[in-house]
């Protein structure tokens, strides 16, 4: 994990607000490390500027509190929501991630200039679908 830390993936204002323990189990930590080493660090290297993790690992209780999908890959440590600080930067990050291995890549909200944030997931075991969506 060259550009990212485990604490970025578990930190949550919502968890603090509701006193939710968002400590990931060992399996989720392994998934986070795979996501970072196979996808996020290479993307950050190409992007050449900081990338912020808005949301990473979410325990089941935190996922429910933020309105996450019942089967969200955030709960297994396989997903992260990312932001570069600008729509244009997010668009470039999305384009970079298209060329890297991923299970799911989502252009979240935003407009034609770029997404408000980018969701990316990666499975260290099994098949990565390479799915790309715009929501």
XYZ file of C-alpha atoms in Angstrom:
135
model
C 0.000 0.000 0.000
C 2.091 2.807 -1.385
C -0.371 5.720 -1.600
C -3.185 4.632 0.703
C -3.544 3.568 4.332
C -5.895 1.153 6.048
C -7.158 3.989 8.241
C -8.477 5.796 5.135
C -10.665 2.783 4.425
C -12.203 2.511 7.885
C -12.562 6.186 8.863
C -16.187 7.343 8.804
C -17.952 10.406 10.193
C -21.196 8.410 10.299
C -19.522 5.629 12.305
C -18.230 8.204 14.790
C -21.629 9.925 14.989
C -23.418 6.654 15.826
C -20.562 5.036 17.797
C -20.253 2.219 15.276
C -17.134 0.049 15.492
C -16.017 -0.122 11.853
C -12.961 -2.340 12.443
C -12.601 -4.721 9.481
C -12.024 -8.445 9.984
C -8.837 -10.011 8.607
C -10.567 -11.192 5.395
C -11.696 -7.630 4.626
C -8.203 -6.276 5.337
C -6.829 -8.751 2.798
C -9.415 -7.580 0.264
C -8.538 -3.926 0.906
C -4.847 -4.677 0.407
C -5.609 -6.434 -2.900
C -7.816 -3.552 -4.088
C -5.061 -1.077 -3.292
C -2.153 -3.037 -4.741
C -3.919 -4.181 -7.928
C -6.062 -1.123 -8.696
C -5.731 1.979 -6.520
C -1.950 2.332 -6.231
C -1.476 1.817 -10.004
C -4.258 4.348 -10.722
C -2.752 6.881 -8.316
C 0.681 6.389 -9.912
C -0.745 7.146 -13.379
C -2.943 10.003 -12.112
C 0.061 11.700 -10.521
C -1.840 13.536 -7.777
C -3.621 12.671 -4.516
C -6.822 10.632 -4.612
C -9.111 10.646 -1.558
C -11.064 7.640 -0.290
C -14.553 8.972 0.535
C -15.827 5.587 1.622
C -13.998 2.299 1.889
C -14.765 -0.577 4.245
C -18.199 -0.515 5.889
C -19.360 -2.976 8.499
C -22.960 -4.135 8.046
C -24.295 -1.623 10.596
C -22.443 1.305 9.005
C -23.524 0.228 5.529
C -27.161 0.301 6.676
C -26.667 3.691 8.353
C -25.402 5.262 5.106
C -28.083 3.608 2.969
C -25.688 1.244 1.173
C -26.905 -1.678 -0.932
C -27.610 -4.844 1.036
C -24.968 -6.694 -0.996
C -22.447 -3.827 -1.157
C -18.852 -4.839 -1.820
C -17.865 -2.146 0.701
C -18.833 -4.641 3.435
C -16.190 -7.120 2.281
C -13.461 -4.503 1.743
C -13.635 -4.964 -2.022
C -14.831 -1.429 -2.894
C -13.915 2.219 -2.515
C -15.518 5.522 -3.459
C -12.851 7.935 -4.697
C -12.566 11.666 -5.293
C -9.784 13.792 -6.755
C -11.317 17.140 -5.790
C -12.719 18.075 -9.212
C -15.135 16.702 -11.770
C -12.432 16.828 -14.430
C -10.005 14.956 -12.185
C -12.669 12.382 -11.361
C -13.314 11.916 -15.097
C -9.612 11.315 -15.716
C -9.444 8.890 -12.785
C -12.462 6.996 -14.162
C -10.768 6.745 -17.565
C -7.567 5.453 -15.933
C -9.510 2.867 -13.934
C -11.226 1.627 -17.116
C -7.852 0.242 -18.185
C -7.071 -1.458 -14.858
C -8.562 -4.694 -13.521
C -11.868 -4.115 -11.749
C -15.067 -5.892 -10.892
C -17.266 -2.822 -11.051
C -16.525 0.777 -11.967
C -19.269 3.364 -11.499
C -19.408 7.010 -12.647
C -21.466 8.326 -9.710
C -23.721 11.317 -10.364
C -21.923 14.443 -11.588
C -22.407 15.614 -15.162
C -20.749 15.545 -18.595
C -17.574 17.109 -17.113
C -17.107 14.208 -14.735
C -18.561 12.109 -11.930
C -19.121 13.509 -8.448
C -17.098 10.491 -7.275
C -15.883 7.186 -8.671
C -16.822 3.798 -7.215
C -14.437 0.935 -7.973
C -14.395 -2.639 -6.756
C -12.000 -5.549 -7.160
C -12.266 -9.224 -6.205
C -9.015 -10.884 -5.184
C -10.709 -14.261 -5.553
C -13.022 -15.213 -8.388
C -13.760 -13.375 -11.603
C -13.673 -9.586 -11.968
C -16.517 -8.656 -14.323
C -15.004 -5.460 -15.720
C -18.443 -3.852 -15.439
C -18.657 -0.097 -16.146
C -21.760 1.904 -15.246
C -22.999 5.482 -15.025
C -25.492 6.403 -12.319
